[in-house]
mmCIF file of C-alpha atoms in Angstrom:
data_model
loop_
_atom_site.group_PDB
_atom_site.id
_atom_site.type_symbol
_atom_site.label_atom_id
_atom_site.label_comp_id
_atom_site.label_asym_id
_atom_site.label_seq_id
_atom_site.Cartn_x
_atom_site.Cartn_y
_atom_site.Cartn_z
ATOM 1 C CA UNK A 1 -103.135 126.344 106.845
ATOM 2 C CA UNK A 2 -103.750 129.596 105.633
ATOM 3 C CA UNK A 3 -103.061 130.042 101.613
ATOM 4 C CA UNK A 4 -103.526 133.583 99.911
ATOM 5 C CA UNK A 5 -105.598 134.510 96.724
ATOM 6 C CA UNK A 6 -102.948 133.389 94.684
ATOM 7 C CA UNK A 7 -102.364 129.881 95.573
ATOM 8 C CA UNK A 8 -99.687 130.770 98.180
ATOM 9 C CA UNK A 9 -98.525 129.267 101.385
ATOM 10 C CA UNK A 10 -99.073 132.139 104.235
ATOM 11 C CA UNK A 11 -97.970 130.267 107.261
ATOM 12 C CA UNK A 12 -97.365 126.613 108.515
ATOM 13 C CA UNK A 13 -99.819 125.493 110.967
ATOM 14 C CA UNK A 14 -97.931 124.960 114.616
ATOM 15 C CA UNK A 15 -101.627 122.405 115.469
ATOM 16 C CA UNK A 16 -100.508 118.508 115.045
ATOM 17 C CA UNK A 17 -102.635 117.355 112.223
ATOM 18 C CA UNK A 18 -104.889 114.061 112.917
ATOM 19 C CA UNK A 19 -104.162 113.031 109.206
ATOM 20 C CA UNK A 20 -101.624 115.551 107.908
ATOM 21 C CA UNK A 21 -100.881 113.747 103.855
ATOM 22 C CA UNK A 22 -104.664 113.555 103.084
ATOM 23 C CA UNK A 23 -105.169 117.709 104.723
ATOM 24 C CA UNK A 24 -101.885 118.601 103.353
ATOM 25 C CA UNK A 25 -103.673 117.630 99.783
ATOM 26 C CA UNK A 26 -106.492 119.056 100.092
ATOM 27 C CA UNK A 27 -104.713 122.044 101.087
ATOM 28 C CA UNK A 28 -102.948 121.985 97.682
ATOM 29 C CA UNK A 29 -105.945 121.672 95.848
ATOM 30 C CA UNK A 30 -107.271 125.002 97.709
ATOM 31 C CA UNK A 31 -103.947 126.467 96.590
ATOM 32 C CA UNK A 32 -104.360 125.275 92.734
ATOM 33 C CA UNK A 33 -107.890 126.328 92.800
ATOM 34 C CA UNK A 34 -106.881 130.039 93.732
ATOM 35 C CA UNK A 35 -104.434 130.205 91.465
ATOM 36 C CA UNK A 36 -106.537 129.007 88.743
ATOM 37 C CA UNK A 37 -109.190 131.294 89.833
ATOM 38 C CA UNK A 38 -106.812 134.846 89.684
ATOM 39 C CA UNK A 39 -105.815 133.064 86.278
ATOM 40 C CA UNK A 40 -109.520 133.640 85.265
ATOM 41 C CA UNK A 41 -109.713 130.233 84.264
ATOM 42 C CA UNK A 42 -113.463 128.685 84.376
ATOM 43 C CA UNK A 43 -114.827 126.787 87.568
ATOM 44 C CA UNK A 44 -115.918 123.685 85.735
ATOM 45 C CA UNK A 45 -112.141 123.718 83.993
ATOM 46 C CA UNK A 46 -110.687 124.038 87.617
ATOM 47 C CA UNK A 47 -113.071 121.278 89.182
ATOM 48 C CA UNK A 48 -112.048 118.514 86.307
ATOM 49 C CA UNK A 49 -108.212 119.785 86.897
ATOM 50 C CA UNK A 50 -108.560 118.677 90.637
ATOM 51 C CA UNK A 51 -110.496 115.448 89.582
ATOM 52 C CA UNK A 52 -108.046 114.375 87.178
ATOM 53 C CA UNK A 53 -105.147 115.014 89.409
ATOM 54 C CA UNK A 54 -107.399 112.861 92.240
ATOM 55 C CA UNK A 55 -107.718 110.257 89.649
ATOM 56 C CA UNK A 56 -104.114 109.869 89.523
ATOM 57 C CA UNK A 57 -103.332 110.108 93.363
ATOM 58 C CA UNK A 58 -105.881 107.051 93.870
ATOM 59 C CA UNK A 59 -104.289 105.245 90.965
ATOM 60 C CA UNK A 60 -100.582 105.266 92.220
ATOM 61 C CA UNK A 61 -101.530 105.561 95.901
ATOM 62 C CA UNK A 62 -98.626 107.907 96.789
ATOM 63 C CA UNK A 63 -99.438 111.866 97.680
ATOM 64 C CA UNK A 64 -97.821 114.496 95.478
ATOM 65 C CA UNK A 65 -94.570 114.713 97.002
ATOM 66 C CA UNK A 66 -93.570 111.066 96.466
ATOM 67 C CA UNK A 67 -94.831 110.917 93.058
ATOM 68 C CA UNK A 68 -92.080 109.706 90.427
ATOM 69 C CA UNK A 69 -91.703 109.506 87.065
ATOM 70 C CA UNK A 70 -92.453 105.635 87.377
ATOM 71 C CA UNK A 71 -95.613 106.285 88.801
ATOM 72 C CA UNK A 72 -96.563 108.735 85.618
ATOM 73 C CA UNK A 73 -95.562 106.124 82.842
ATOM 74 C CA UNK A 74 -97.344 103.022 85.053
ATOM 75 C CA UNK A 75 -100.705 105.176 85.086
ATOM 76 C CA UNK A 76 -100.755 106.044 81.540
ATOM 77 C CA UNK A 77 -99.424 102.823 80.425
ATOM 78 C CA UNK A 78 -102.722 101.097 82.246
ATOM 79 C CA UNK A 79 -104.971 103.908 80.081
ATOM 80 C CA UNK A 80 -103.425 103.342 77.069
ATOM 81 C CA UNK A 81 -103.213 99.565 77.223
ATOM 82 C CA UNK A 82 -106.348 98.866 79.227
ATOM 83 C CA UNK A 83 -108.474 101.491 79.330
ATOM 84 C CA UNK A 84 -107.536 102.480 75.497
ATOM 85 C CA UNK A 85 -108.247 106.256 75.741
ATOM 86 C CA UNK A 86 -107.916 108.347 73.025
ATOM 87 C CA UNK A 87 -104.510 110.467 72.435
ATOM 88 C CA UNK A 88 -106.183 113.577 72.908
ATOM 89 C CA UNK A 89 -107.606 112.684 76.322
ATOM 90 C CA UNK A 90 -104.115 110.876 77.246
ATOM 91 C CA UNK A 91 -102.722 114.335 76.520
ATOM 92 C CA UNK A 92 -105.106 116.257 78.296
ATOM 93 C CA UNK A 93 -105.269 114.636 81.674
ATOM 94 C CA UNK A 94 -101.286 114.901 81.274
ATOM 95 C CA UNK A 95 -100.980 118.485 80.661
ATOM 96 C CA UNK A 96 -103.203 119.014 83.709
ATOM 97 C CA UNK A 97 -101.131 116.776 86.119
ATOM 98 C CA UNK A 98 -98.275 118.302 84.680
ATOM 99 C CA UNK A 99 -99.185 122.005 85.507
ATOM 100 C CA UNK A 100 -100.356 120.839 89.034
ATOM 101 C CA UNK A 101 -97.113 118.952 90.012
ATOM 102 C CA UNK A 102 -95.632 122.723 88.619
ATOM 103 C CA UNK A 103 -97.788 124.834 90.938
ATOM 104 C CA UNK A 104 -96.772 122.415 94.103
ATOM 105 C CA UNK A 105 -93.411 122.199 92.907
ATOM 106 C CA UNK A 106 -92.545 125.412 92.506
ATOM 107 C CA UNK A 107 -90.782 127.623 95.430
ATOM 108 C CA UNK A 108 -92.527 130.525 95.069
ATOM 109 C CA UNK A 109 -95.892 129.158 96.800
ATOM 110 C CA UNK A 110 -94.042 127.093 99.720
ATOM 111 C CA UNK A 111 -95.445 123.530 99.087
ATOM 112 C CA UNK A 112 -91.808 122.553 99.684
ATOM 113 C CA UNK A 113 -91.191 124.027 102.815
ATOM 114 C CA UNK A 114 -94.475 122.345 103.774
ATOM 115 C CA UNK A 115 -93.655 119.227 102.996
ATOM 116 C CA UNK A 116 -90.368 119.010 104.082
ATOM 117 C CA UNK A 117 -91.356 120.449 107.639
ATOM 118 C CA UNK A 118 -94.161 117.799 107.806
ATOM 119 C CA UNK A 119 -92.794 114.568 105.598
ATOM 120 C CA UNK A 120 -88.854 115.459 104.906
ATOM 121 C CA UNK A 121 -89.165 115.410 101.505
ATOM 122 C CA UNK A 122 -91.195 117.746 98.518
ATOM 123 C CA UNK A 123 -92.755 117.811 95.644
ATOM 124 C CA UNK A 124 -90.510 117.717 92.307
ATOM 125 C CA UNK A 125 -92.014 118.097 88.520
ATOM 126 C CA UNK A 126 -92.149 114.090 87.437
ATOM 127 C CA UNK A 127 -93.684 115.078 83.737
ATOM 128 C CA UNK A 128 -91.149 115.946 81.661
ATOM 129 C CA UNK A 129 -91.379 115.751 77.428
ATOM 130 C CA UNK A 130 -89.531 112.463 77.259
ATOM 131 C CA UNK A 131 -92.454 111.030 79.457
ATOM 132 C CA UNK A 132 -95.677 112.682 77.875
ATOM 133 C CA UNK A 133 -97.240 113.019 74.710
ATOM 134 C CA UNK A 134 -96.356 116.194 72.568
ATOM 135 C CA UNK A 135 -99.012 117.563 70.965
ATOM 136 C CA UNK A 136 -97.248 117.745 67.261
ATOM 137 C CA UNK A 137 -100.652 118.619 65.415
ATOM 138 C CA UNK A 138 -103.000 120.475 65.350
ATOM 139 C CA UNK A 139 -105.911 118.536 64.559
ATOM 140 C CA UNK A 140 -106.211 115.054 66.729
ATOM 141 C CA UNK A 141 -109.759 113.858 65.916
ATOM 142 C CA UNK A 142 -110.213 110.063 64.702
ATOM 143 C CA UNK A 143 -109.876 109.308 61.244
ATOM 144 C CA UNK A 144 -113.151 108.092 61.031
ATOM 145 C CA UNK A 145 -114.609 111.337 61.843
ATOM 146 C CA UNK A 146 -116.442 112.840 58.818
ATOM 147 C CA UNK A 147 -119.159 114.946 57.787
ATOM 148 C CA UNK A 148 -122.882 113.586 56.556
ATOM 149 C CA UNK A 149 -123.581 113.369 53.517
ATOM 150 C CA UNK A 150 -126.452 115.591 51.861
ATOM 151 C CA UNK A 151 -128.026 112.210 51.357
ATOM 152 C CA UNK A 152 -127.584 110.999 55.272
ATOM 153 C CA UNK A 153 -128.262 114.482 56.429
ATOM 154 C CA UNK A 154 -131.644 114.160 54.687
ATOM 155 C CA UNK A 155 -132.390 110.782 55.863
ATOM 156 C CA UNK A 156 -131.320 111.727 59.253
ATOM 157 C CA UNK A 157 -133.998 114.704 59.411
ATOM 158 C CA UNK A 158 -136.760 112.732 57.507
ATOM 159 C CA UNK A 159 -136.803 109.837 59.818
ATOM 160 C CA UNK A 160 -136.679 112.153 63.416
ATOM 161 C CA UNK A 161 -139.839 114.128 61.616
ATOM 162 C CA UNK A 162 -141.267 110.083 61.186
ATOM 163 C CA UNK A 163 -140.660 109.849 64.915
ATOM 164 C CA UNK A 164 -142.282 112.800 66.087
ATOM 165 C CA UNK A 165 -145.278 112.223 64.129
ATOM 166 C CA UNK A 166 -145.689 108.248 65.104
ATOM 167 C CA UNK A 167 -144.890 108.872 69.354
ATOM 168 C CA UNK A 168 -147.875 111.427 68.486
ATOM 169 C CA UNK A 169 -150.047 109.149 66.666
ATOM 170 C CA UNK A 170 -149.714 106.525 69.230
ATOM 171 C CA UNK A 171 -150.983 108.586 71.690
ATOM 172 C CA UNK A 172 -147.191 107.562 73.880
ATOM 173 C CA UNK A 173 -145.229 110.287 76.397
ATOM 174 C CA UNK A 174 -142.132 111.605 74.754
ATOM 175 C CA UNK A 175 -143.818 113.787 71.419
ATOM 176 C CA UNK A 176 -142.357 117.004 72.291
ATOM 177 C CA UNK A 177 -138.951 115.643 73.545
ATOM 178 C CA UNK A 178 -138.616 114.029 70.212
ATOM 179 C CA UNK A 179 -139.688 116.997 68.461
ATOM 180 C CA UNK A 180 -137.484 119.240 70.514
ATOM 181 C CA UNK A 181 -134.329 116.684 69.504
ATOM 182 C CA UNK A 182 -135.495 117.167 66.004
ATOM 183 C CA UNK A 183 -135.200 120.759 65.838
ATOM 184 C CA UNK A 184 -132.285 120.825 67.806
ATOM 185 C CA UNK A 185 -130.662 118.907 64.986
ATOM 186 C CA UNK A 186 -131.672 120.633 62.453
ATOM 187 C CA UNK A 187 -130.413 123.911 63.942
ATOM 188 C CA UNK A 188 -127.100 122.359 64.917
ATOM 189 C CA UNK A 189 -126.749 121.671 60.784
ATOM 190 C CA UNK A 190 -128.326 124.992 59.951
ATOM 191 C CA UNK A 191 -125.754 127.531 62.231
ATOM 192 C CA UNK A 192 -122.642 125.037 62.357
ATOM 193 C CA UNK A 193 -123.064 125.041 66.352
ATOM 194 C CA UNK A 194 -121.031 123.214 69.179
ATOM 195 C CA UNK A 195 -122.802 121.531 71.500
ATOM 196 C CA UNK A 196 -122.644 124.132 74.001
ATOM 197 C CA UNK A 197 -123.179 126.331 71.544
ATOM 198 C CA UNK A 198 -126.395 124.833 70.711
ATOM 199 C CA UNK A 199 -128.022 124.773 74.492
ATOM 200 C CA UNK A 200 -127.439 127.920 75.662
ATOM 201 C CA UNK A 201 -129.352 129.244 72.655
ATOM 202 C CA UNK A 202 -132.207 131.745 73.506
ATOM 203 C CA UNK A 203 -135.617 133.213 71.976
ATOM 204 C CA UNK A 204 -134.038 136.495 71.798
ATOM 205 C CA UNK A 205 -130.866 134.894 70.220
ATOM 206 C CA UNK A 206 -132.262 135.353 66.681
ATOM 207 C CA UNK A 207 -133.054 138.602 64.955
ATOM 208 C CA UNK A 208 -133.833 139.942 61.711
ATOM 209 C CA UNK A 209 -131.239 140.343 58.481
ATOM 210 C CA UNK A 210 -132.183 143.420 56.881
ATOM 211 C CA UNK A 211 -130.125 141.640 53.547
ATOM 212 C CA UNK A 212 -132.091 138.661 53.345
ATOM 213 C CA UNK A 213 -135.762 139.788 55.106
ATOM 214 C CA UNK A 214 -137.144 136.454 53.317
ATOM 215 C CA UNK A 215 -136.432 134.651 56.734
ATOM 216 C CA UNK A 216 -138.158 137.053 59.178
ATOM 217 C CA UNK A 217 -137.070 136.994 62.848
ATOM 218 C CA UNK A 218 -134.915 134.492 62.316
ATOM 219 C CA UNK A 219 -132.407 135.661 59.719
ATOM 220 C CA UNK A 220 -129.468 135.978 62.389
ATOM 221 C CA UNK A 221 -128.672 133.786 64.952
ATOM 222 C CA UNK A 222 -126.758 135.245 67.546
ATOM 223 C CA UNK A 223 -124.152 132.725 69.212
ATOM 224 C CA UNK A 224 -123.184 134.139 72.859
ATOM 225 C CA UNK A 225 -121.093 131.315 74.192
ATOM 226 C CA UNK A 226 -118.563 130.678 71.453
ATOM 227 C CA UNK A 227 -115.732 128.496 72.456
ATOM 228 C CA UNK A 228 -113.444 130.242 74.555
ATOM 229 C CA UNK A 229 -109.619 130.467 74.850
ATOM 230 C CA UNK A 230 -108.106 129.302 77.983
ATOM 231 C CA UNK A 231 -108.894 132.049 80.608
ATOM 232 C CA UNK A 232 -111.265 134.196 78.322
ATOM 233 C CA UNK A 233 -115.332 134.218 78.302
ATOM 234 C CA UNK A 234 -116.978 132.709 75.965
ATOM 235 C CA UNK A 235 -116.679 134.708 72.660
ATOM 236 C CA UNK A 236 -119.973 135.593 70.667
ATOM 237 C CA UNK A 237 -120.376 135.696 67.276
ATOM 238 C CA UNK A 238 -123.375 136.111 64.726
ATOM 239 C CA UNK A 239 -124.234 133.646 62.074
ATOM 240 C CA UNK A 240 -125.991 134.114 58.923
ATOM 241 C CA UNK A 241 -129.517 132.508 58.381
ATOM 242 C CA UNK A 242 -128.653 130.680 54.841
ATOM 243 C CA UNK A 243 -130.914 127.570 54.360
ATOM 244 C CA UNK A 244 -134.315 128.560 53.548
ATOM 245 C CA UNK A 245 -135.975 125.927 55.660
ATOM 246 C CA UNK A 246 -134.291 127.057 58.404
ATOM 247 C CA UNK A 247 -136.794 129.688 59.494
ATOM 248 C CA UNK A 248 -140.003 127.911 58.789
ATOM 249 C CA UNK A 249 -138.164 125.169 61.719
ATOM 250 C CA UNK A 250 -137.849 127.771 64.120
ATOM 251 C CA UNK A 251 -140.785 129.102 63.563
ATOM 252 C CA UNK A 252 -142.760 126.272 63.507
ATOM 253 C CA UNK A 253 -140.791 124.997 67.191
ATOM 254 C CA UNK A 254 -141.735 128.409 68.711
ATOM 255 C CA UNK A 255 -145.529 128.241 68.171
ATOM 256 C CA UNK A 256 -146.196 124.509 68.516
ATOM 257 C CA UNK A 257 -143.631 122.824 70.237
ATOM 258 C CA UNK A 258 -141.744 124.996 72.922
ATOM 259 C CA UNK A 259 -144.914 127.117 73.813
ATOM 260 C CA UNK A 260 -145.084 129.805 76.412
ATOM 261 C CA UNK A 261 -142.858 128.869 78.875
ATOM 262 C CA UNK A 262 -140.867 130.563 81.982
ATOM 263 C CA UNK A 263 -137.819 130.637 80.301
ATOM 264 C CA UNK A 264 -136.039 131.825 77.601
ATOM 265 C CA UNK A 265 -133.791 128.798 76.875
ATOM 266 C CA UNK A 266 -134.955 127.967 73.257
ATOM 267 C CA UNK A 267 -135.090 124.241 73.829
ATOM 268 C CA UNK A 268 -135.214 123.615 77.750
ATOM 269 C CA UNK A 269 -135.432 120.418 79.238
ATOM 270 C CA UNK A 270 -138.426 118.370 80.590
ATOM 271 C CA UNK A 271 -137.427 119.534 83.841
ATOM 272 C CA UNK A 272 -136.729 123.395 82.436
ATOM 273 C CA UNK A 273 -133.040 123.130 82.271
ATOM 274 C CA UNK A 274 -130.519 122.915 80.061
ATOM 275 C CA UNK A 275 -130.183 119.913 77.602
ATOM 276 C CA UNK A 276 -127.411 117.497 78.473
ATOM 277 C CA UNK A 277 -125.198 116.358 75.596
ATOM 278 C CA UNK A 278 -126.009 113.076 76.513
ATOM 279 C CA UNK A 279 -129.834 113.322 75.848
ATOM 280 C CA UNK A 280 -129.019 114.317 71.893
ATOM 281 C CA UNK A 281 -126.414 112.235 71.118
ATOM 282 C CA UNK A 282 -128.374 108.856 72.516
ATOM 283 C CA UNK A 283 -131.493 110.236 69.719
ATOM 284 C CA UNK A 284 -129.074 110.591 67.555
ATOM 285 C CA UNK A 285 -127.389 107.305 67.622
ATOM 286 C CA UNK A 286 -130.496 105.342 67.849
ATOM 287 C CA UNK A 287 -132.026 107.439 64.775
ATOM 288 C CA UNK A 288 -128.098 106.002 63.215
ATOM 289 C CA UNK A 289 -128.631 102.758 63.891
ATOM 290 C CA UNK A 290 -132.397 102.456 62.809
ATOM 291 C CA UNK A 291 -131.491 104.134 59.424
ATOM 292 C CA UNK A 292 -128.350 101.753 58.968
ATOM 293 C CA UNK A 293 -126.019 104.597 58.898
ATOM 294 C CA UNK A 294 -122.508 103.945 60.786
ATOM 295 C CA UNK A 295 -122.551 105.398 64.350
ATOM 296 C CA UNK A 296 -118.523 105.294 64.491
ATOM 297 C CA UNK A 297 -117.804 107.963 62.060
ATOM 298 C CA UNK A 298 -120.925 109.990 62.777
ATOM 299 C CA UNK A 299 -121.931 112.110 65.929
ATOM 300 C CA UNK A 300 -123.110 115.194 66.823
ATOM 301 C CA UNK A 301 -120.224 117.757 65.753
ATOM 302 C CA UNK A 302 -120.723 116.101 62.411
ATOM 303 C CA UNK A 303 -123.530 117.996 61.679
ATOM 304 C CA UNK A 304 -121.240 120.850 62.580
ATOM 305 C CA UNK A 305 -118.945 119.751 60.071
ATOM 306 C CA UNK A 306 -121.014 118.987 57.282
ATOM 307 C CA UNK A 307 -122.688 123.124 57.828
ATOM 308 C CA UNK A 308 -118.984 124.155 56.560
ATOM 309 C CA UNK A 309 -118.086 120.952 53.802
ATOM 310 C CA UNK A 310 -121.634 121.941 52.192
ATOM 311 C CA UNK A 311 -121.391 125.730 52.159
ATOM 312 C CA UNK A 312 -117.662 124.903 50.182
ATOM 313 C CA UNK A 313 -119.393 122.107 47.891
ATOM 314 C CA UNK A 314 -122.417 124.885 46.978
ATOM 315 C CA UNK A 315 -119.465 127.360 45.995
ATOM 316 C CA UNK A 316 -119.558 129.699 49.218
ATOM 317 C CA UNK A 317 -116.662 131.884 49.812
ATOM 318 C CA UNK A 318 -114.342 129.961 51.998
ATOM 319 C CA UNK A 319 -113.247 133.344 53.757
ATOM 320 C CA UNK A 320 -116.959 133.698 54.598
ATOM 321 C CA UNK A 321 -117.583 130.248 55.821
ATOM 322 C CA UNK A 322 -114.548 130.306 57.943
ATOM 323 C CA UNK A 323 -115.736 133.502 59.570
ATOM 324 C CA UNK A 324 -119.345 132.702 60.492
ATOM 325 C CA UNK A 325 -118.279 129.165 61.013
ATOM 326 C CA UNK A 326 -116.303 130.370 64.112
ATOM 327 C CA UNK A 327 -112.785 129.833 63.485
ATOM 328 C CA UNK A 328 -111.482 133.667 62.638
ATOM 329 C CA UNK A 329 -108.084 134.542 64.447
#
């Protein structure tokens, strides 16, 4: 079946299909994917769109144009009550089934001639806003999500320097990995950084602040993939060098820890790439547990939080932190 760059139907095939519901879907998910694509959404957005919607096709065991709205409040009924996913993510998987079952259900791209040619029925929109979470908030972290303390944050970076130094000492594989985690901390705290944020950092990311020349090369960090709105790049921004450790760290990585490598990712992987999330937040929860500190309320975009709660505790304008922080409009 040919489908345009847009995500539309061009012309039924006249060939008898072997297995015409399972082709018919996958034709639909070429269709979604091109319309995502001219929307300028991001592949890896589009890919977990068409796994989420596969997710719930394998679930209720019915293709898209028998879905109901019984189907919809079975699934999320079993991830709510079974599966106990968080309202966000409930939300989120439902706001991307719900703009798929729009794109098939809607005339304009022929799904329903499709289907009724090949099944006598089509697809109709089964997720409606007295069957879905609304998203009434803004803000739909866990309670128990906070900041570290100055105290925590000092113990946190104290005992990963321990760690380095006794995996050294002991003569053990792993040194530089453990050093590289410890930095990478340490930076998160010192910029306010996402994740994301964080790994795609380069060598030639930092550069000199002609205001505050105290912290060399490093007195600007220069964040190129900001978070980004849905079907915009990533958006850069530059952040202020402010603690005055924060150089000496960088430093200090660059000429005895990173070395001379091929790349210019700042902290690479063992195997050159780029850092998985998954890699610093399992350091970072074992460092939590060792040190007694609760691993519920703590993770890795703490750090990012606690960069903008101790800016405002040290008196910092809050216009200022907001901007460097990342969340100007």
């Amino acid at each position: 079946m040919a489908v345009d760059g847009s995500g539309r139907v061009l012309q039924l095939s006249a060939v008898s299909l072997l297995h015409p519901e399972e082709q018919t879907l996958e034709d639909m998910f070429t269709g979604w994917r091109n319309q995502q694509l001219s929307r300028n959404l991001q592949f890896d957005t589009i890919d977990k769109g068409i796994g989420c919607v596969r997710r719930f096709v394998d679930h209720v065991n019915e293709f898209p144009w028998n879905w109901s709205p019984e189907h919809v409040e079975e699934y999320f009924g079993d991830l709510r009550s079974i599966h106990q996913l968080k309202h966000s993510t409930i939300r989120g998987y439902q706001s991307t089934l719900r703009r798929f079952s729009s794109y098939v259900s809607n005339p304009d791209y022929g799904w329903d001639r499709v289907c009724e040619q090949r099944f006598g029925t089509h697809p109709s929109q089964v997720f409606f806003d007295w069957n879905t979470a609304s998203h009434a908030q803004e803000y739909e972290g866990r309670p128990a999500k906070r900041p570290f303390t100055k105290v925590e944050l000092q113990m946190l970076f104290d005992h990963a320097d321990d760690q380095v130094e006794l995996i050294a000492a002991s003569g053990k594989k792993g040194w530089k990995a453990a050093y590289r985690d410890a930095v990478m901390l340490k930076v998160t705290y010192s910029y306010g950084l996402r994740f994301n944020e964080l790994r795609h950092l380069q060598t030639i990311d930092f550069a000199t602040n002609p205001q505050a020349r105290r912290f060399g090369k490093s007195g600007v960090c220069k964040v190129r993939f900001g978070k980004s709105r849905k079907g915009s790049p990533h958006k850069p921004r530059s952040v202020l060098t402010v603690f005055d450790w924060t150089a000496g760290v960088i430093e200090d990585w660059l000429a005895n820890g990173r070395g001379t490598l091929d790349t210019l990712d700042l902290f690479p992987s063992e195997r050159g790439g780029l850092i998985c999330e998954s890699t610093l937040l399992r350091r970072l929860r074992r460092y939590l547990a060792e040190l007694g500190l609760p691993m519920d309320g703590l993770d890795l975009h703490s750090l990012r939080r606690s960069y903008a709660t101790h800016l405002l505790e040290d008196g910092w304008d809050p216009r200022f932190v907001q901007f460097i922080w990342g969340r100007n409009r």
